[in-house]
Coordinates of C-alpha atoms and ligand atoms in Angstrom, one line a residue:
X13 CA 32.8 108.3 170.9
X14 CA 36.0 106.8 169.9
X15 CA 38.9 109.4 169.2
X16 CA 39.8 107.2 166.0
X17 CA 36.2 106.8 164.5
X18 CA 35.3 110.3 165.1
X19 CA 34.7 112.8 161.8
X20 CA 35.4 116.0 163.4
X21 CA 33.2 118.7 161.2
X22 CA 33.1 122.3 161.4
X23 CA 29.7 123.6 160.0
X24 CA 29.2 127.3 159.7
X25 CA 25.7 128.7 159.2
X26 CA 25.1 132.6 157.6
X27 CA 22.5 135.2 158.6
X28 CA 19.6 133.7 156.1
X29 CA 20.3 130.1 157.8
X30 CA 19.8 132.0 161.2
X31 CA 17.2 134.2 160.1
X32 CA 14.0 133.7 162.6
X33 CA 13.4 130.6 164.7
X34 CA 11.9 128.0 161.9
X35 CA 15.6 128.5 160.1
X36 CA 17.6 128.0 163.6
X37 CA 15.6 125.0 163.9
X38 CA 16.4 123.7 160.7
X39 CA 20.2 125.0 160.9
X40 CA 20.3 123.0 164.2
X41 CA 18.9 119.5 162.8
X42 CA 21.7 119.7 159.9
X43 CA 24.5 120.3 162.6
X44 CA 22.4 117.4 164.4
X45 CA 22.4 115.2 161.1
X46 CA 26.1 115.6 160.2
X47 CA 27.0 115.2 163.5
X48 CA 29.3 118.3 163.2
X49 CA 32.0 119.2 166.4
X50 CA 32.0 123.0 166.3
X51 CA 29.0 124.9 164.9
X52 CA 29.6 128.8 164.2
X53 CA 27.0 131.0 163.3
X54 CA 26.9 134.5 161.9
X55 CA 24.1 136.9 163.6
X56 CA 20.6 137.2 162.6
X57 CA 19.7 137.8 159.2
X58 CA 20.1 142.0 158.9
X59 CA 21.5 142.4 162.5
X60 CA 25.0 143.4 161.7
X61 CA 23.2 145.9 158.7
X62 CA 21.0 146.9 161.9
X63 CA 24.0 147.8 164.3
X64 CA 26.2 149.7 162.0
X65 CA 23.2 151.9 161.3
X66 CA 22.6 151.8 164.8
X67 CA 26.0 153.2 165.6
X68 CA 25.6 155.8 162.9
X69 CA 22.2 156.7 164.2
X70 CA 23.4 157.2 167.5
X71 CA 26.5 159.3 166.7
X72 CA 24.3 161.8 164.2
X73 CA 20.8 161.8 165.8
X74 CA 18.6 162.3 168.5
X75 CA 18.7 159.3 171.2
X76 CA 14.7 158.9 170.1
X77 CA 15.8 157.9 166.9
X78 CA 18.6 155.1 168.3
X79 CA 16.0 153.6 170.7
X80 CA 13.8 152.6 167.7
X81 CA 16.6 150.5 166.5
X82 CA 17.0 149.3 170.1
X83 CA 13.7 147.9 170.4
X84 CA 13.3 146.5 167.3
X85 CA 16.4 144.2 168.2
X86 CA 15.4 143.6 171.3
X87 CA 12.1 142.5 170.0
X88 CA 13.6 140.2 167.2
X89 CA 15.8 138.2 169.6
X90 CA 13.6 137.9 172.5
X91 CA 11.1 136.6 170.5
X92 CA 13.5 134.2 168.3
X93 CA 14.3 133.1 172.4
X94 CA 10.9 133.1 173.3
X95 CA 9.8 130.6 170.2
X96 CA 12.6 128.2 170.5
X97 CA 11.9 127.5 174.2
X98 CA 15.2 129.1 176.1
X99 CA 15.6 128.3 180.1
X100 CA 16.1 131.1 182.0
X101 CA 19.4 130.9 182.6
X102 CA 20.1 131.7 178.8
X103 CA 17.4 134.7 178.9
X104 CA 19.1 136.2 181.4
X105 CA 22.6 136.2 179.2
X106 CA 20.1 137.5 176.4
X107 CA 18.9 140.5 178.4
X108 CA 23.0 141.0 179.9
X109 CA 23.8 141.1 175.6
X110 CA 20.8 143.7 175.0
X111 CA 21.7 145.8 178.1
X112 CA 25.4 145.8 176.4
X113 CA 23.9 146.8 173.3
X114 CA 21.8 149.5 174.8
X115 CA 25.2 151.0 177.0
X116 CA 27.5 150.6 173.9
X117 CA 25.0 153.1 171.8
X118 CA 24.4 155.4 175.0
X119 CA 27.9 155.8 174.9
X120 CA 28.6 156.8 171.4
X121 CA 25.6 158.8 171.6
X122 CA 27.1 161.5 174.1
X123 CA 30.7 161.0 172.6
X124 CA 28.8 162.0 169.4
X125 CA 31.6 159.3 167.9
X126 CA 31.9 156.0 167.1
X127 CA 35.5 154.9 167.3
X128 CA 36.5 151.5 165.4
X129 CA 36.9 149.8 168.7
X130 CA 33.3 150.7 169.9
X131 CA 32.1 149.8 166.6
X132 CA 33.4 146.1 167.3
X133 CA 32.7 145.6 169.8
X134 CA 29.0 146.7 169.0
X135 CA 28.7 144.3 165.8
X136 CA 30.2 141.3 167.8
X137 CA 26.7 141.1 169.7
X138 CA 25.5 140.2 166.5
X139 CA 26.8 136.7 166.3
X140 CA 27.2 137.0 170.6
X141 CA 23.2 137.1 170.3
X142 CA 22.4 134.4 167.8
X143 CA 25.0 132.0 169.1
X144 CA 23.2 130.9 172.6
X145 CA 19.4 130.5 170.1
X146 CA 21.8 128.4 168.2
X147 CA 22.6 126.4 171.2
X148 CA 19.6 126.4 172.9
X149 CA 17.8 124.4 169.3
X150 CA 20.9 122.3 169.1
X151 CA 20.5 121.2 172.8
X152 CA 16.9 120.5 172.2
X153 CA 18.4 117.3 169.1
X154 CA 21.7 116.4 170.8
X155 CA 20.5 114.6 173.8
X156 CA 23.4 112.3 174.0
X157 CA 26.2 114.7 173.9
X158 CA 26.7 118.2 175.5
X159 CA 26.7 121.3 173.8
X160 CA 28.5 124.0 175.1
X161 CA 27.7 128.1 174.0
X162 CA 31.7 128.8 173.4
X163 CA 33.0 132.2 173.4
X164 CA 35.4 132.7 170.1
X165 CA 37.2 135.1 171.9
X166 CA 39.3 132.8 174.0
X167 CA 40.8 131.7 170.7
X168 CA 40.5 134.1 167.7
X169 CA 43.4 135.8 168.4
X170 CA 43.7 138.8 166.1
X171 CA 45.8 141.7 165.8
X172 CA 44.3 145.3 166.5
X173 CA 43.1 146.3 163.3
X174 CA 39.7 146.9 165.1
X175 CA 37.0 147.0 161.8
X176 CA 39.2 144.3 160.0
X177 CA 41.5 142.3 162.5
X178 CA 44.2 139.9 161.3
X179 CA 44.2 136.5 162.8
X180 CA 47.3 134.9 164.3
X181 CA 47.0 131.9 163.1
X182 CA 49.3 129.9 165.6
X183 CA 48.1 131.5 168.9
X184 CA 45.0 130.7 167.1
X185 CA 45.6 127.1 166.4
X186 CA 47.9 126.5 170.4
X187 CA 44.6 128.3 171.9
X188 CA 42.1 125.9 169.8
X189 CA 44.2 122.9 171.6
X190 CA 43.8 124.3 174.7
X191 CA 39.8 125.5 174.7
X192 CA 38.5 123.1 172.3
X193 CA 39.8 119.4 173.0
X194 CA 36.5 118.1 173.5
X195 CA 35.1 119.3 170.3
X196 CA 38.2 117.7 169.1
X197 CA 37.6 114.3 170.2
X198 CA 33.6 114.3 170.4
X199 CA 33.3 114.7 173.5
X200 CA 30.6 118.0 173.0
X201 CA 29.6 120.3 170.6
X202 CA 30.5 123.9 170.3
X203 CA 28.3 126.4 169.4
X204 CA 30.1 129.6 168.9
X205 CA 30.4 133.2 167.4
X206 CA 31.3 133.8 163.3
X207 CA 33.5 137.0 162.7
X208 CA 34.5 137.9 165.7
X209 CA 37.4 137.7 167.3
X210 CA 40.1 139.2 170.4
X211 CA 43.4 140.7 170.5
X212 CA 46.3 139.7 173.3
X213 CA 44.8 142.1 175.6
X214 CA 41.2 140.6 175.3
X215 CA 39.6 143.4 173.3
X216 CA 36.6 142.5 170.8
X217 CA 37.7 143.0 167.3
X218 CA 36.1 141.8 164.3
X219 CA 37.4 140.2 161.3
X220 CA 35.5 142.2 158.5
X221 CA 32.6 142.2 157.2
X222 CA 31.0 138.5 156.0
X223 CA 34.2 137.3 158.1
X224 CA 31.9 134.4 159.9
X225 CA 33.0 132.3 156.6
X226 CA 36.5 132.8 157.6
X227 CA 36.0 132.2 161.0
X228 CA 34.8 129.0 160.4
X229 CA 38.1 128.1 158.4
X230 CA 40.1 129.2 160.7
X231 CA 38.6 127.0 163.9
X232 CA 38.5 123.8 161.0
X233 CA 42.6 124.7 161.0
X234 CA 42.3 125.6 164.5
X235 CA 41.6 122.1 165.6
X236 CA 42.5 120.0 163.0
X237 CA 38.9 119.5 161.2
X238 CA 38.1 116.3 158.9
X239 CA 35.3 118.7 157.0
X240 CA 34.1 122.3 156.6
X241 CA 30.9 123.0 155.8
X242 CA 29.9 126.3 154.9
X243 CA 25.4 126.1 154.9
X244 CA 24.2 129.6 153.5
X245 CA 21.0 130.4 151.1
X246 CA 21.5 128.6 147.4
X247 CA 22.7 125.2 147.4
X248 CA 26.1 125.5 146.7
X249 CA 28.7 127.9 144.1
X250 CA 27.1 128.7 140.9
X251 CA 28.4 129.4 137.4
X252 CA 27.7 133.2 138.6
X253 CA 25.5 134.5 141.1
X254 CA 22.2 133.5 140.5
X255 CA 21.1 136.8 141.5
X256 CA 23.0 138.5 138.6
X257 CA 22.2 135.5 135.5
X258 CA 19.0 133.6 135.9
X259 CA 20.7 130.5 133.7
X260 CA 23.6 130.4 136.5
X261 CA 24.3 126.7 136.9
X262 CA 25.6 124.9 140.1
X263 CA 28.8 123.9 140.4
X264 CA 29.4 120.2 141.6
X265 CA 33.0 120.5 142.1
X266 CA 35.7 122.9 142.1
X267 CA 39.1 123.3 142.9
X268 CA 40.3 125.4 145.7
X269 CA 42.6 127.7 144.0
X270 CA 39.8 128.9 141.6
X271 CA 36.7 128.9 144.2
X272 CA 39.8 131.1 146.3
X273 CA 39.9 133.5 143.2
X274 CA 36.1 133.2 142.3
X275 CA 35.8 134.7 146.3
X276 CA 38.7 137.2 146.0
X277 CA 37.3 138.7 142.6
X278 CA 33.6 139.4 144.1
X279 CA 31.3 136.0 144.8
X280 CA 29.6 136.7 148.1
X281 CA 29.0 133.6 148.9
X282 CA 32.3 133.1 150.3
X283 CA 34.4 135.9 152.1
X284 CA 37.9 136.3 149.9
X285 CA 40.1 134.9 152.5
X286 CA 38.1 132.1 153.7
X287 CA 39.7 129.2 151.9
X288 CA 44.0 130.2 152.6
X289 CA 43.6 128.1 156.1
X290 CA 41.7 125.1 155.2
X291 CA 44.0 125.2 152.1
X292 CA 47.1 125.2 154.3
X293 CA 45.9 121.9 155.6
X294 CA 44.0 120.5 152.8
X295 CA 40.8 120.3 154.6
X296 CA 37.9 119.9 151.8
X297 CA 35.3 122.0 152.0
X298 CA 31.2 121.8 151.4
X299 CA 29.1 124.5 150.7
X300 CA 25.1 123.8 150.9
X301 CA 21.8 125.5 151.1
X302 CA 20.0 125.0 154.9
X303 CA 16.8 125.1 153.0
X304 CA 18.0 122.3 150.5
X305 CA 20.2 120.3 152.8
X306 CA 19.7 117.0 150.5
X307 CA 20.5 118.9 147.2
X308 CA 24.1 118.1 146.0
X309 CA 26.1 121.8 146.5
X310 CA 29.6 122.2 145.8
X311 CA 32.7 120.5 147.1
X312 CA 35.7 122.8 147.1
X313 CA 38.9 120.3 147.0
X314 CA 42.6 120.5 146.3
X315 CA 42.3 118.8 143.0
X316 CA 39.4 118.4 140.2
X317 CA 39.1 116.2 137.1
X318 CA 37.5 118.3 135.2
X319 CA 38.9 121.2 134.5
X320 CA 37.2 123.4 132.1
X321 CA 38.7 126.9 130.9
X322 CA 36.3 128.7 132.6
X323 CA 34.5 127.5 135.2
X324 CA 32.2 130.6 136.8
X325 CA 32.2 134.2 137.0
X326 CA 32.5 137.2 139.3
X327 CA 31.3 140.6 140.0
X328 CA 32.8 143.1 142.2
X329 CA 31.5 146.5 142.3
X330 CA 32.9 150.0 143.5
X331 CA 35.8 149.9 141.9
X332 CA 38.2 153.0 141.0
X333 CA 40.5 152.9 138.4
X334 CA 44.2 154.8 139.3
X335 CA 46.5 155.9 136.3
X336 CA 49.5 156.5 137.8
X337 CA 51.7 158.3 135.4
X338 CA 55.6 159.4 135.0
X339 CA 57.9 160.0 132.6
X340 CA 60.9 159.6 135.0
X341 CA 59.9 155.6 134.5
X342 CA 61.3 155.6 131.0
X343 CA 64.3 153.3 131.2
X344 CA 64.7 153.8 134.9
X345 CA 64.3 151.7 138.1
X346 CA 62.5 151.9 140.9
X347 CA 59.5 153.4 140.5
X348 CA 57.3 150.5 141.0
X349 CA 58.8 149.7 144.0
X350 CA 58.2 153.5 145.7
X351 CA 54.8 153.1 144.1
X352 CA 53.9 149.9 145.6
X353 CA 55.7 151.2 149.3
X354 CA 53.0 153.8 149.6
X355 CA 49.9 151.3 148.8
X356 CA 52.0 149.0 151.8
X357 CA 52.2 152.3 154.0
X358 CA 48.6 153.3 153.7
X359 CA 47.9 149.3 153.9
X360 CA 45.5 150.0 150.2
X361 CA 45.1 146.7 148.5
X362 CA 45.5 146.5 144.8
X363 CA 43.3 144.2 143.3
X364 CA 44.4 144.3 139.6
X365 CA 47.0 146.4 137.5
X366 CA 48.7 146.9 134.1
X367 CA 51.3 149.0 133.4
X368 CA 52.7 150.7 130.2
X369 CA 56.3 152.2 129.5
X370 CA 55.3 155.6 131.6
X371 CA 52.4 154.5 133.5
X372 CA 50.7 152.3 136.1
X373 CA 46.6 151.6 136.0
X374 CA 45.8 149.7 139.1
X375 CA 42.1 148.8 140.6
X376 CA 41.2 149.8 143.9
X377 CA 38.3 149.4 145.9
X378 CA 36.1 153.2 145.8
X379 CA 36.3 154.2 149.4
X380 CA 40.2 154.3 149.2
X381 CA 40.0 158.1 147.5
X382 CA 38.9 158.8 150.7
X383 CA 42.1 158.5 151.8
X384 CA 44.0 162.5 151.1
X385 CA 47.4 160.9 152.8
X386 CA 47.6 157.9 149.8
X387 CA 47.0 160.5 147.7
X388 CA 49.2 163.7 148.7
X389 CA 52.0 160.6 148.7
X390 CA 51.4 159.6 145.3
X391 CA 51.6 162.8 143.8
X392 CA 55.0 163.2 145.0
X393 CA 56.0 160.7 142.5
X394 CA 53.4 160.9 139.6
X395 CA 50.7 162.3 138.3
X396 CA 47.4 160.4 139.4
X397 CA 44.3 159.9 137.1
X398 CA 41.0 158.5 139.0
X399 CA 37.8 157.0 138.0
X400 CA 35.2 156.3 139.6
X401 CA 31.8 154.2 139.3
X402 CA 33.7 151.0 137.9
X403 CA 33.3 147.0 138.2
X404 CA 35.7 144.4 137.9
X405 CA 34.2 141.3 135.8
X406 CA 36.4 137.8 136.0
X407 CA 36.4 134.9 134.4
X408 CA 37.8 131.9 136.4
X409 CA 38.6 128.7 135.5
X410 CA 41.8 126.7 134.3
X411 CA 44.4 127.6 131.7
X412 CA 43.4 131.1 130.8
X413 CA 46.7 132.5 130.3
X414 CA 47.7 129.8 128.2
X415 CA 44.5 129.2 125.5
X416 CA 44.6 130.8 122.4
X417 CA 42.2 133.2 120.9
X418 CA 40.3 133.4 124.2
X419 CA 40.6 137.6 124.5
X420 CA 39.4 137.4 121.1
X421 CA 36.1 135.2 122.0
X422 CA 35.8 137.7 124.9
X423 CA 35.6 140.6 123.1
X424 CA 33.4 139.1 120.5
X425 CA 31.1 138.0 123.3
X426 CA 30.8 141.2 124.8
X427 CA 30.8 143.9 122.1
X428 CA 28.7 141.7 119.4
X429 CA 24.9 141.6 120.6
X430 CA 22.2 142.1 118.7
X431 CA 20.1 145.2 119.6
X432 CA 22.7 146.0 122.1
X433 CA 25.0 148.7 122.2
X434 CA 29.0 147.5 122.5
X435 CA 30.1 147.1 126.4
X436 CA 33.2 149.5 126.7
X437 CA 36.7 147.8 128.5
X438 CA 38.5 150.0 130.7
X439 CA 41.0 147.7 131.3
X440 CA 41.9 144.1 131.1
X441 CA 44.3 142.0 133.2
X442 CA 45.1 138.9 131.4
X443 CA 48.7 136.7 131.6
X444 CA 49.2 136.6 135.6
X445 CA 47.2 133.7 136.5
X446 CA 46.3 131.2 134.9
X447 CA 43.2 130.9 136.4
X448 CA 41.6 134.1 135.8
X449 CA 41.2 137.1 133.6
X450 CA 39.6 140.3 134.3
X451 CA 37.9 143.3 132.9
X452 CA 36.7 146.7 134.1
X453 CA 34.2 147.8 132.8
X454 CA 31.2 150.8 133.8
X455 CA 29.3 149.3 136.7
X456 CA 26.4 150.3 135.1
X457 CA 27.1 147.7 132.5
X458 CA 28.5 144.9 134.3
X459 CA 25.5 142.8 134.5
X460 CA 24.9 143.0 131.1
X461 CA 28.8 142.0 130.0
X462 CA 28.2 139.0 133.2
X463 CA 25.4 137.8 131.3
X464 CA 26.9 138.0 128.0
X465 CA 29.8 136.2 128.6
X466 CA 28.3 133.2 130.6
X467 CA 25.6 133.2 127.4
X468 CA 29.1 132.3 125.8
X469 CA 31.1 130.5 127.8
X470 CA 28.5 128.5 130.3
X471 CA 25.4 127.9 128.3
X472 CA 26.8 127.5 124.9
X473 CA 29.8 125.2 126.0
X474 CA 27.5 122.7 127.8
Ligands
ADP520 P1 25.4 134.0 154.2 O1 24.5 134.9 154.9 O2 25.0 132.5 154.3 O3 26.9 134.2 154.5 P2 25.8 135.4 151.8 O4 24.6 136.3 151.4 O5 27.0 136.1 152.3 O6 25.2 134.3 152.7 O7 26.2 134.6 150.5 C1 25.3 133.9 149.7 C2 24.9 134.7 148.5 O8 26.1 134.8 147.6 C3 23.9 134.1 147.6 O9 22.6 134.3 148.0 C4 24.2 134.6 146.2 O10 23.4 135.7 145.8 C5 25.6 135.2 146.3 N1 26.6 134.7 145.3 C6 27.5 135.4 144.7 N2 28.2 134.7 143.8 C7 27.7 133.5 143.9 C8 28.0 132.2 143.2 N3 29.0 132.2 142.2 N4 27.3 131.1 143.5 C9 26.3 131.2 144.4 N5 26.0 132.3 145.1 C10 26.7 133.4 144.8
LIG521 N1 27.5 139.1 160.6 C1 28.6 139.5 159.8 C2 28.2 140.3 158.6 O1 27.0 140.4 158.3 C3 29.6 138.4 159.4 C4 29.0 137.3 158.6 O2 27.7 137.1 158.6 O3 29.7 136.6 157.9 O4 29.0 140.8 157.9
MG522 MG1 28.4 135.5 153.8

């Protein structure tokens, strides 16, 4: 194909897109259909789920107990191979990924541990397992151009934060020149593995959990992509998660500064950092059901027309709530500053905070109070309050900071149902963006203040 003519699209499929052989299949004739360059999958549908409790299985229990696991993966992708017709050669790379499996458990079976870099390298055969069924369906459609079963690891270049590696993004992009030229100029298509990744020395690492989204961006600003398209299980973003508010309505457009936040402040369907590289380069994105590939999903793009003050809403659970508290911060200095050094030294992210005269209330995600060493450091400085069992509900959309009487129609909405008892706010975060404004609340009682609030602001603004 000519270099000047060709669209070059990156299309990312998720677990439920890759779920048995029928979804591959279908996954494989939309990469097919939209002629897309590089085609990255996450693993099957539950596999990662299936290795961590694997790993966990193998460190606690008897061996008996691990081999059940073993099978029934064994089972699930030799039989996905079996269905979809795969030549021997890629059977045998099956069985050399399921042997892998089988040692990787054995091992942390008589270590009795499961250390982060074992653990990686464990939940990269997710995605190393499902990418050549991937490319054995797409090689069945794409008779007129090869398609190649491309190992990430030659270019997704992390650090070695095995569990949650950071990606270098230039070694990623001079690596992406040098391994992926022909996906580049159309001269194949790549199949190859969502969230995982390698450091310098060429250990596995992965990039977090639901990281094959971010993947995906990264390899579209990795090569230089026209289009990402991100093909999952609902036809595009919704108003909220349709899971959590039956009257959720999708979303034809949005920019990608609020889809960003809407990500960051809970929405599954895309992982939080996924949009910061094809933002860097303005690449727009798509996001579209594989089992609705005609319906019209969501475009995420630098600018929108519309721009309505709120747009959608988020959910993110297991939230703690930290009152940091001292009096030496009365007309002093400084004290945010050594507060915020510890969060950097125990690398805790902070996902929203207020403070007062004398104290600090900042959000955290629950499994930091895990952490004594945080903890024993913050107490050198103040006194710390913790809660536990909390959510933190978000409004996106345009202009929030500067609309007046909006916390009003937010309270109203939430505390004023009939029959319903009142919706208690921990804490609100309003005035830093002016794209969102959140609100902690019990988590227990999140769904219900979701649900009341796009009553509100979705259904009754349309
Ligand atoms: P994949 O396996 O394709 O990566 P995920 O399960 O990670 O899919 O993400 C898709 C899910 O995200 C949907 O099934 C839906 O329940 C959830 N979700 C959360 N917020 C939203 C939203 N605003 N719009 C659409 N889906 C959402
Ligand atoms: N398979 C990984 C997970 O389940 C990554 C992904 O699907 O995005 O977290
Ligand atoms: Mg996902």
């Amino acid at each position: 194909m000519n270099q000047t003519q060709h669209k070059v699209i990156v299309s990312k499929f998720g677990g439920s897109s890759m779920k048995d052989a029928q979804a591959i299949r279908r996954s494989a004739n939309i990469a097919k259909e939209k002629n897309s360059s590089v085609v990255v999958v996450s693993a099957t549908y539950g596999t990662t789920n299936q290795l961590i409790e694997l790993a966990q299985t193998a460190r606690l229990k008897e061996w008996s107990e691990s081999e059940k696991i073993i099978t029934d993966l064994k089972e699930k992708h030799r039989s996905i191979a079996k269905e979809l017709g795969a030549d021997p050669d890629t059977l045998d790379h099956i069985e050399s990924l399921l042997s892998e499996l089988e040692t990787l458990a054995k091992g942390i079976n008589y270590l009795k541990d499961a250390p982060k870099k074992a653990m990686d390298r464990l939940q990269s055969l997710g995605e190393r397992l499902s990418s050549p069924l991937m490319t054995v369906a797409l090689r069945e459609l794409a008779n007129d151009k090869p398609v190649s079963n491309f190992d990430v690891r030659q270019v997704m270049r992390t650090n070695d934060d095995f569990g949650k590696g950071i990606p270098q993004i230039e070694e990623i992009r001079a690596l992406c020149g040098k391994h992926m030229l022909a996906a580049k100029i159309g001269d194949g298509v790549f199949v190859t593995q969502g969230f995982v990744g390698a450091t310098k020395e060429g250990e596995t690492t992965t990039l977090g959990r639901g990281g094959s989204d971010y993947s995906a961006a990264l390899l579209a600003e990795g090569i230089g992509a026209d289009l990402l398209e991100i093909w999952t299980d609902v036809a595009g973003i919704a108003t909220t998660d349709p899971r959590l508010c039956s009257g959720a309505l999708p979303i034809g457009e949005i920019t990608f500064q609020e889809a960003a936040e809407l990500a960051i402040f809970g929405a599954k369907i895309l992982h939080p950092t996924t949009l910061a590289p094809v933002q860097r380069v303005s690449i727009p994105v798509f996001v579209g059901s594989s089992y609705e590939p005609d319906a019209p999903g969501t475009w995420i793009k630098a600018q929108s027309e519309h721009q309505p003050l709120v747009r959608a809403m988020a959910l993110r659970k297991d939230q703690a709530l930290l009152t940091l508290t001292t009096p030496k911060m009365l007309n002093n200095f400084g004290f945010l500053s050594r507060l915020f050094g510890l969060f950097e030294k125990h690398k805790v992210s902070i996902d929203a905070i207020t403070t007062s005269e004398i104290s600090v209330a900042v959000t955290v995600e629950e499994e930091t109070l895990s952490n004594q060493e945080l903890f024993k450091d913050l107490e050198t400085i103040c006194t710390v309050q913790m809660e536990k069992g909390l959510s933190l509900v978000s409004l996106i959309g345009n202009n929030i900071n500067h609309t007046a009487g909006l916390a009003q129609r937010i309270f109203t909405s939430i505390s004023n149902q009939e029959n319903e008892p009142p919706i208690n706010v921990r804490m609100i975060c309003l005035g830093a963006s002016r794209h969102n404004f959140c609100l902690v609340v019990k988590t227990e009682e999140a769904g219900g203040a979701i649900k009341r609030l796009h009553k509100t602001f979705i259904e009754e603004a349309q």
